[in-house]
Amino acid sequence: MPPTPLPDLLDELLRTYGPCGGEAAVRDVVRRELEPLADEVSVDPAGNLVALLHGTDRSAPVVRVMAHLDELSMMVKRVDPDGTLWVTSLGVMYPGNFGLGPVAVLGREETLTGVLLLGSEHTTADSTRIWETKPDQGDEAMDWSHVYVFTGRSGEDLAAAGVHPGTRVCVHADRRGLTRFGDFVGGYFVDDRAALTAMVGTARLLRGRPHGDVYLVATTSEEMGGIGASYASRTLPGDLTLALDVGPAEAEYQVTVDGGPVVAYADDAVVYDRAVADALVDVGRELGLHPQTAVWQSFDSDASQSQASGQTARAALLSLPTLSTHGYEVLHSGTVDRTARLLAAFLTRPLPVSG
């Protein structure tokens, strides 16, 4: 079977549910694409997909490249007898990031459709929860205490479907997928499905073999603290964890959405390995990819969380410049390919020595 074109793969990944702790369906898609390209593929005890590509120099340092499987989602906090679901977030986001609308309730026995609601505009201060969020009234930012999921099912029906506190709730399939417009694409969960797509693109370009062994790791629960990445960094060979993730295309960072891949030099958790960052910039410039550089704030990654917890000696981050991170995200249509080309070229060269 011919390989899936990268834009189509991104669209498929965006449409696949993958909340923290429930990433199996996304992992299966990535595994399907990586298995023909890797020397070994396995799933570790943390649920990470691990694909090993042997290098031409088996004595060279090993590199671990990571992109996360999980998406921002919700979790049921309590179930009212009338079937109303009260939810909280899995990962840093707010109801406005998703918008009100249909959601998928991933019960153990059945996946149900519900609707994330605030309530009617045509209400007064008697409806306190709604009134609080009106700009001309309570003027509070809408938070998870203000919204609920209407299911149209009774509490007994939900229990039979395996819905209870702890059940994951995702943006519904009807609202997912890739929107193409001009030179750009958009969708929910470009973070981190675009990076997973770039990882697959990198593997395809590395058929000529990387310099040293490379572990491509699709990780679990990044949005909850880099849990899968920290485990993989501790248990796999090598001293360097290099994360692929989105990065905010915002003026404060001098990063543009139509520019080249972004090499990060620091974020909230760590200062990234300067020798690796410099080498990524140099490779990008040689290839004419116009790499951008950034110091991220209000941000961390699989690599920085792994290093901050003492699970890797060295950390690096290559970001895909993205508008509206943790919202309805927008990416230049050439970004995935440019990121894959830069990373693949970097991995065919000797790993720079840390300064």
CSV table of C-alpha atoms in Angstrom, one decimal:
chain,number,residue,atom,x,y,z
A,1,MET,CA,0.0,0.0,0.0
A,2,PRO,CA,1.5,3.4,-0.9
A,3,PRO,CA,2.3,5.8,1.9
A,4,THR,CA,-0.5,8.2,3.0
A,5,PRO,CA,0.2,11.8,1.7
A,6,LEU,CA,1.2,13.9,4.6
A,7,PRO,CA,-1.8,16.3,4.4
A,8,ASP,CA,-4.2,13.4,4.3
A,9,LEU,CA,-2.4,11.8,7.3
A,10,LEU,CA,-2.7,15.0,9.2
A,11,ASP,CA,-6.4,15.2,8.4
A,12,GLU,CA,-6.8,11.6,9.6
A,13,LEU,CA,-4.9,12.2,12.8
A,14,LEU,CA,-7.0,15.3,13.6
A,15,ARG,CA,-10.2,13.3,13.2
A,16,THR,CA,-9.0,10.6,15.6
A,17,TYR,CA,-9.9,10.8,19.3
A,18,GLY,CA,-6.8,10.8,21.6
A,19,PRO,CA,-7.4,12.3,25.1
A,20,CYS,CA,-4.8,11.9,27.8
A,21,GLY,CA,-4.8,8.2,28.9
A,22,GLY,CA,-6.8,7.2,25.8
A,23,GLU,CA,-4.4,7.7,22.9
A,24,ALA,CA,-4.6,4.1,21.5
A,25,ALA,CA,-6.5,5.1,18.3
A,26,VAL,CA,-4.0,7.8,17.4
A,27,ARG,CA,-1.1,5.5,18.3
A,28,ASP,CA,-2.5,2.9,15.9
A,29,VAL,CA,-2.5,5.4,13.0
A,30,VAL,CA,1.1,6.4,13.7
A,31,ARG,CA,2.2,2.8,14.0
A,32,ARG,CA,0.7,1.9,10.6
A,33,GLU,CA,2.8,4.6,9.0
A,34,LEU,CA,6.0,4.0,10.9
A,35,GLU,CA,6.2,0.2,10.8
A,36,PRO,CA,7.2,-0.1,7.2
A,37,LEU,CA,10.0,2.4,7.8
A,38,ALA,CA,11.5,1.3,11.2
A,39,ASP,CA,13.8,-1.6,12.2
A,40,GLU,CA,11.8,-2.2,15.3
A,41,VAL,CA,8.4,-1.0,16.6
A,42,SER,CA,6.9,-1.5,20.0
A,43,VAL,CA,4.7,0.0,22.7
A,44,ASP,CA,6.2,0.5,26.1
A,45,PRO,CA,4.6,0.2,29.5
A,46,ALA,CA,3.7,4.0,29.5
A,47,GLY,CA,1.8,3.5,26.2
A,48,ASN,CA,4.4,5.3,24.1
A,49,LEU,CA,4.9,4.0,20.5
A,50,VAL,CA,8.6,3.5,20.0
A,51,ALA,CA,10.1,3.1,16.6
A,52,LEU,CA,13.9,2.4,16.2
A,53,LEU,CA,15.8,3.4,13.1
A,54,HIS,CA,19.3,2.0,13.0
A,55,GLY,CA,22.1,4.5,12.1
A,56,THR,CA,25.0,4.0,9.7
A,57,ASP,CA,27.4,4.4,12.7
A,58,ARG,CA,26.1,2.1,15.5
A,59,SER,CA,28.7,3.5,17.9
A,60,ALA,CA,27.4,7.1,17.5
A,61,PRO,CA,25.2,8.7,20.2
A,62,VAL,CA,21.6,7.8,20.2
A,63,VAL,CA,18.9,10.5,19.7
A,64,ARG,CA,15.3,10.3,21.0
A,65,VAL,CA,12.8,12.3,18.9
A,66,MET,CA,9.4,12.7,20.6
A,67,ALA,CA,6.0,14.1,19.6
A,68,HIS,CA,2.9,13.6,21.7
A,69,LEU,CA,-0.2,11.6,20.9
A,70,ASP,CA,-2.6,13.2,23.3
A,71,GLU,CA,-5.0,16.1,22.7
A,72,LEU,CA,-6.6,18.7,24.9
A,73,SER,CA,-9.8,17.3,26.1
A,74,MET,CA,-12.3,17.1,29.0
A,75,MET,CA,-13.1,14.7,31.8
A,76,VAL,CA,-16.3,14.0,33.6
A,77,LYS,CA,-16.3,15.4,37.1
A,78,ARG,CA,-19.8,14.4,38.1
A,79,VAL,CA,-23.0,13.0,36.7
A,80,ASP,CA,-26.4,14.4,37.7
A,81,PRO,CA,-29.4,12.1,38.0
A,82,ASP,CA,-30.9,13.8,35.0
A,83,GLY,CA,-27.9,13.0,32.8
A,84,THR,CA,-26.2,16.3,32.9
A,85,LEU,CA,-22.4,16.0,32.8
A,86,TRP,CA,-20.1,18.4,34.6
A,87,VAL,CA,-16.6,18.4,33.2
A,88,THR,CA,-13.2,19.7,33.8
A,89,SER,CA,-10.2,20.1,31.5
A,90,LEU,CA,-7.4,17.7,30.7
A,91,GLY,CA,-4.6,20.1,29.8
A,92,VAL,CA,-4.4,23.8,29.9
A,93,MET,CA,-7.4,25.2,28.1
A,94,TYR,CA,-10.8,26.8,28.7
A,95,PRO,CA,-14.3,26.3,27.2
A,96,GLY,CA,-13.8,29.3,24.9
A,97,ASN,CA,-10.8,27.4,23.3
A,98,PHE,CA,-13.2,24.7,22.1
A,99,GLY,CA,-16.4,26.7,21.8
A,100,LEU,CA,-19.8,25.4,22.7
A,101,GLY,CA,-21.1,22.6,20.5
A,102,PRO,CA,-21.1,18.8,20.0
A,103,VAL,CA,-18.7,16.6,22.0
A,104,ALA,CA,-18.0,12.8,22.1
A,105,VAL,CA,-18.4,11.2,25.5
A,106,LEU,CA,-16.1,8.1,25.4
A,107,GLY,CA,-18.0,5.7,27.7
A,108,ARG,CA,-16.6,2.3,28.4
A,109,GLU,CA,-19.5,0.6,26.6
A,110,GLU,CA,-20.6,3.3,24.2
A,111,THR,CA,-19.4,6.5,22.7
A,112,LEU,CA,-22.2,9.1,23.1
A,113,THR,CA,-22.9,12.4,21.5
A,114,GLY,CA,-23.5,15.4,23.8
A,115,VAL,CA,-23.4,19.2,23.5
A,116,LEU,CA,-21.3,21.5,25.6
A,117,LEU,CA,-23.6,24.3,26.7
A,118,LEU,CA,-23.5,27.5,28.8
A,119,GLY,CA,-27.2,28.4,28.7
A,120,SER,CA,-29.6,30.9,27.1
A,121,GLU,CA,-28.6,34.5,26.5
A,122,HIS,CA,-32.2,35.4,27.3
A,123,THR,CA,-31.8,35.1,31.1
A,124,THR,CA,-31.3,37.4,34.0
A,125,ALA,CA,-29.4,37.4,37.3
A,126,ASP,CA,-31.7,34.7,38.5
A,127,SER,CA,-29.6,32.3,36.3
A,128,THR,CA,-26.4,33.1,38.2
A,129,ARG,CA,-24.1,30.7,36.3
A,130,ILE,CA,-25.0,32.2,32.9
A,131,TRP,CA,-25.3,35.8,34.1
A,132,GLU,CA,-21.7,35.7,35.5
A,133,THR,CA,-20.2,35.3,32.0
A,134,LYS,CA,-22.2,38.2,30.3
A,135,PRO,CA,-19.8,41.1,29.4
A,136,ASP,CA,-22.6,43.6,30.3
A,137,GLN,CA,-23.4,41.9,33.6
A,138,GLY,CA,-21.1,39.7,35.7
A,139,ASP,CA,-18.2,40.0,33.2
A,140,GLU,CA,-16.4,36.9,34.4
A,141,ALA,CA,-14.4,34.8,32.0
A,142,MET,CA,-16.3,31.6,31.1
A,143,ASP,CA,-14.7,28.7,33.0
A,144,TRP,CA,-15.5,25.0,33.5
A,145,SER,CA,-17.9,25.8,36.4
A,146,HIS,CA,-20.1,27.7,34.0
A,147,VAL,CA,-20.6,25.0,31.3
A,148,TYR,CA,-22.1,21.5,31.2
A,149,VAL,CA,-22.7,18.7,28.7
A,150,PHE,CA,-26.3,18.0,27.8
A,151,THR,CA,-26.6,14.3,26.8
A,152,GLY,CA,-30.4,13.8,26.4
A,153,ARG,CA,-29.9,10.6,28.4
A,154,SER,CA,-30.8,9.7,32.0
A,155,GLY,CA,-28.3,9.0,34.7
A,156,GLU,CA,-29.2,5.3,34.4
A,157,ASP,CA,-28.6,5.3,30.6
A,158,LEU,CA,-25.3,6.9,31.1
A,159,ALA,CA,-24.2,4.4,33.7
A,160,ALA,CA,-25.2,1.6,31.4
A,161,ALA,CA,-23.0,3.2,28.7
A,162,GLY,CA,-20.1,3.2,31.1
A,163,VAL,CA,-20.1,7.0,31.7
A,164,HIS,CA,-18.9,8.1,35.1
A,165,PRO,CA,-16.5,10.5,36.8
A,166,GLY,CA,-13.2,10.0,34.9
A,167,THR,CA,-14.8,9.4,31.5
A,168,ARG,CA,-13.0,11.3,28.7
A,169,VAL,CA,-14.9,13.9,26.6
A,170,CYS,CA,-13.6,15.1,23.3
A,171,VAL,CA,-14.5,17.6,20.6
A,172,HIS,CA,-16.9,15.7,18.4
A,173,ALA,CA,-15.8,14.2,15.0
A,174,ASP,CA,-18.2,16.6,13.3
A,175,ARG,CA,-16.0,19.5,14.3
A,176,ARG,CA,-12.7,17.9,13.6
A,177,GLY,CA,-10.5,17.5,10.5
A,178,LEU,CA,-8.3,19.8,8.4
A,179,THR,CA,-9.6,23.1,7.0
A,180,ARG,CA,-7.7,24.2,3.9
A,181,PHE,CA,-7.7,27.8,2.9
A,182,GLY,CA,-5.1,29.5,0.6
A,183,ASP,CA,-1.6,28.8,1.9
A,184,PHE,CA,-2.8,27.7,5.3
A,185,VAL,CA,-4.6,24.9,7.1
A,186,GLY,CA,-6.4,24.9,10.4
A,187,GLY,CA,-8.1,22.6,12.9
A,188,TYR,CA,-8.4,21.5,16.5
A,189,PHE,CA,-5.4,19.5,17.8
A,190,VAL,CA,-2.8,20.6,15.3
A,191,ASP,CA,-1.0,20.4,18.6
A,192,ASP,CA,0.5,17.8,18.3
A,193,ARG,CA,-0.9,16.0,15.3
A,194,ALA,CA,1.1,18.2,12.9
A,195,ALA,CA,4.3,17.2,14.8
A,196,LEU,CA,3.4,13.5,14.6
A,197,THR,CA,2.9,14.0,10.8
A,198,ALA,CA,6.3,15.7,10.6
A,199,MET,CA,7.8,12.7,12.5
A,200,VAL,CA,6.4,10.3,9.9
A,201,GLY,CA,7.7,12.6,7.2
A,202,THR,CA,11.2,12.6,8.8
A,203,ALA,CA,11.2,8.8,8.9
A,204,ARG,CA,10.4,8.6,5.2
A,205,LEU,CA,13.3,10.9,4.5
A,206,LEU,CA,15.6,8.9,6.6
A,207,ARG,CA,15.5,5.8,4.4
A,208,GLY,CA,19.1,6.6,3.6
A,209,ARG,CA,19.7,6.1,7.4
A,210,PRO,CA,20.5,8.5,10.2
A,211,HIS,CA,24.0,8.9,11.4
A,212,GLY,CA,23.4,7.2,14.7
A,213,ASP,CA,20.4,5.2,16.0
A,214,VAL,CA,17.2,7.2,16.3
A,215,TYR,CA,14.2,6.4,18.5
A,216,LEU,CA,11.0,8.0,17.2
A,217,VAL,CA,8.7,8.1,20.2
A,218,ALA,CA,5.0,9.0,20.0
A,219,THR,CA,4.3,9.9,23.6
A,220,THR,CA,1.4,9.8,26.0
A,221,SER,CA,0.0,12.4,28.3
A,222,GLU,CA,2.3,15.3,27.4
A,223,GLU,CA,-0.5,17.8,28.2
A,224,MET,CA,-0.6,16.4,31.7
A,225,GLY,CA,3.2,16.9,32.4
A,226,GLY,CA,5.2,15.0,29.8
A,227,ILE,CA,4.5,11.7,31.5
A,228,GLY,CA,5.2,9.4,28.6
A,229,ALA,CA,8.2,11.3,27.5
A,230,SER,CA,9.8,11.3,30.9
A,231,TYR,CA,9.4,7.5,31.1
A,232,ALA,CA,10.8,7.0,27.6
A,233,SER,CA,13.7,9.4,28.3
A,234,ARG,CA,14.6,7.3,31.4
A,235,THR,CA,14.3,3.9,29.8
A,236,LEU,CA,15.6,4.3,26.3
A,237,PRO,CA,19.3,4.6,25.3
A,238,GLY,CA,20.8,8.0,24.7
A,239,ASP,CA,21.4,11.4,26.4
A,240,LEU,CA,19.4,13.7,24.1
A,241,THR,CA,15.6,14.1,23.9
A,242,LEU,CA,14.5,16.3,21.0
A,243,ALA,CA,10.8,17.2,21.0
A,244,LEU,CA,8.7,18.1,18.1
A,245,ASP,CA,5.8,20.4,19.0
A,246,VAL,CA,3.9,23.5,17.9
A,247,GLY,CA,5.1,26.9,18.9
A,248,PRO,CA,3.1,30.2,19.2
A,249,ALA,CA,3.4,32.4,16.1
A,250,GLU,CA,3.1,35.7,18.0
A,251,ALA,CA,4.8,39.1,17.8
A,252,GLU,CA,6.2,38.9,21.3
A,253,TYR,CA,8.4,36.0,20.1
A,254,GLN,CA,9.2,37.5,16.6
A,255,VAL,CA,7.8,34.3,15.1
A,256,THR,CA,5.6,34.3,12.0
A,257,VAL,CA,3.2,31.5,11.0
A,258,ASP,CA,4.5,31.5,7.4
A,259,GLY,CA,8.2,31.4,8.4
A,260,GLY,CA,10.5,28.4,8.8
A,261,PRO,CA,10.6,25.9,11.7
A,262,VAL,CA,11.3,27.4,15.1
A,263,VAL,CA,14.4,26.3,17.0
A,264,ALA,CA,13.8,27.0,20.7
A,265,TYR,CA,16.6,28.1,23.0
A,266,ALA,CA,14.6,28.0,26.3
A,267,ASP,CA,11.1,27.7,27.7
A,268,ASP,CA,9.6,27.8,31.2
A,269,ALA,CA,11.2,24.6,32.3
A,270,VAL,CA,14.8,24.6,30.9
A,271,VAL,CA,17.4,26.2,28.8
A,272,TYR,CA,17.8,23.9,25.8
A,273,ASP,CA,21.1,22.4,24.7
A,274,ARG,CA,22.8,25.3,22.9
A,275,ALA,CA,25.0,23.1,20.7
A,276,VAL,CA,22.0,21.2,19.3
A,277,ALA,CA,20.0,24.3,18.9
A,278,ASP,CA,22.8,26.0,17.0
A,279,ALA,CA,23.2,22.9,14.8
A,280,LEU,CA,19.5,22.9,14.0
A,281,VAL,CA,19.7,26.5,12.9
A,282,ASP,CA,22.7,25.9,10.8
A,283,VAL,CA,21.1,23.0,9.0
A,284,GLY,CA,18.0,24.9,8.4
A,285,ARG,CA,19.9,27.8,6.9
A,286,GLU,CA,22.0,25.5,4.6
A,287,LEU,CA,18.7,24.0,3.3
A,288,GLY,CA,17.2,27.4,2.7
A,289,LEU,CA,14.4,26.8,5.2
A,290,HIS,CA,14.7,30.1,7.0
A,291,PRO,CA,14.6,28.8,10.5
A,292,GLN,CA,13.3,31.0,13.3
A,293,THR,CA,14.6,31.1,16.8
A,294,ALA,CA,12.6,31.7,20.0
A,295,VAL,CA,12.6,31.8,23.8
A,296,TRP,CA,9.2,30.4,24.7
A,297,GLN,CA,7.4,31.4,27.9
A,298,SER,CA,4.2,30.0,29.3
A,299,PHE,CA,5.3,26.8,27.5
A,300,ASP,CA,7.1,23.5,28.0
A,301,SER,CA,7.6,20.3,26.0
A,302,ASP,CA,8.2,16.6,26.2
A,303,ALA,CA,12.0,17.4,26.1
A,304,SER,CA,12.0,20.2,28.7
A,305,GLN,CA,9.7,18.3,31.1
A,306,SER,CA,12.0,15.2,30.7
A,307,GLN,CA,15.1,17.2,31.5
A,308,ALA,CA,13.5,19.2,34.4
A,309,SER,CA,12.5,15.9,36.0
A,310,GLY,CA,16.1,14.5,35.6
A,311,GLN,CA,15.3,11.9,33.0
A,312,THR,CA,17.5,13.2,30.2
A,313,ALA,CA,20.8,14.9,30.2
A,314,ARG,CA,20.2,17.0,27.1
A,315,ALA,CA,17.0,18.5,25.6
A,316,ALA,CA,16.1,20.3,22.4
A,317,LEU,CA,12.9,21.5,20.8
A,318,LEU,CA,12.0,22.0,17.1
A,319,SER,CA,8.6,23.8,16.9
A,320,LEU,CA,6.1,24.2,14.1
A,321,PRO,CA,5.0,27.9,14.1
A,322,THR,CA,1.3,27.9,14.8
A,323,LEU,CA,-1.5,30.5,15.3
A,324,SER,CA,-3.9,30.2,18.2
A,325,THR,CA,-2.2,27.4,20.0
A,326,HIS,CA,-4.5,25.4,22.3
A,327,GLY,CA,-7.5,26.8,20.3
A,328,TYR,CA,-8.5,26.4,16.6
A,329,GLU,CA,-5.0,26.2,15.4
A,330,VAL,CA,-3.6,27.5,12.0
A,331,LEU,CA,-0.5,26.3,10.3
A,332,HIS,CA,1.2,27.2,7.0
A,333,SER,CA,0.7,24.4,4.5
A,334,GLY,CA,4.4,24.0,4.0
A,335,THR,CA,5.4,23.8,7.7
A,336,VAL,CA,5.1,20.1,8.2
A,337,ASP,CA,7.3,19.3,5.2
A,338,ARG,CA,9.9,22.0,6.1
A,339,THR,CA,10.1,20.7,9.6
A,340,ALA,CA,10.6,17.1,8.4
A,341,ARG,CA,13.3,18.1,6.0
A,342,LEU,CA,15.3,20.1,8.6
A,343,LEU,CA,15.1,17.3,11.2
A,344,ALA,CA,16.0,14.5,8.8
A,345,ALA,CA,19.0,16.4,7.6
A,346,PHE,CA,20.1,17.1,11.2
A,347,LEU,CA,19.8,13.4,12.1
A,348,THR,CA,22.1,12.3,9.2
A,349,ARG,CA,25.0,14.3,10.8
A,350,PRO,CA,27.1,13.6,13.8
A,351,LEU,CA,25.5,14.8,17.0
A,352,PRO,CA,27.2,18.1,18.2
A,353,VAL,CA,29.0,17.9,21.5
A,354,SER,CA,27.3,19.8,24.3
A,355,GLY,CA,29.1,23.1,25.2
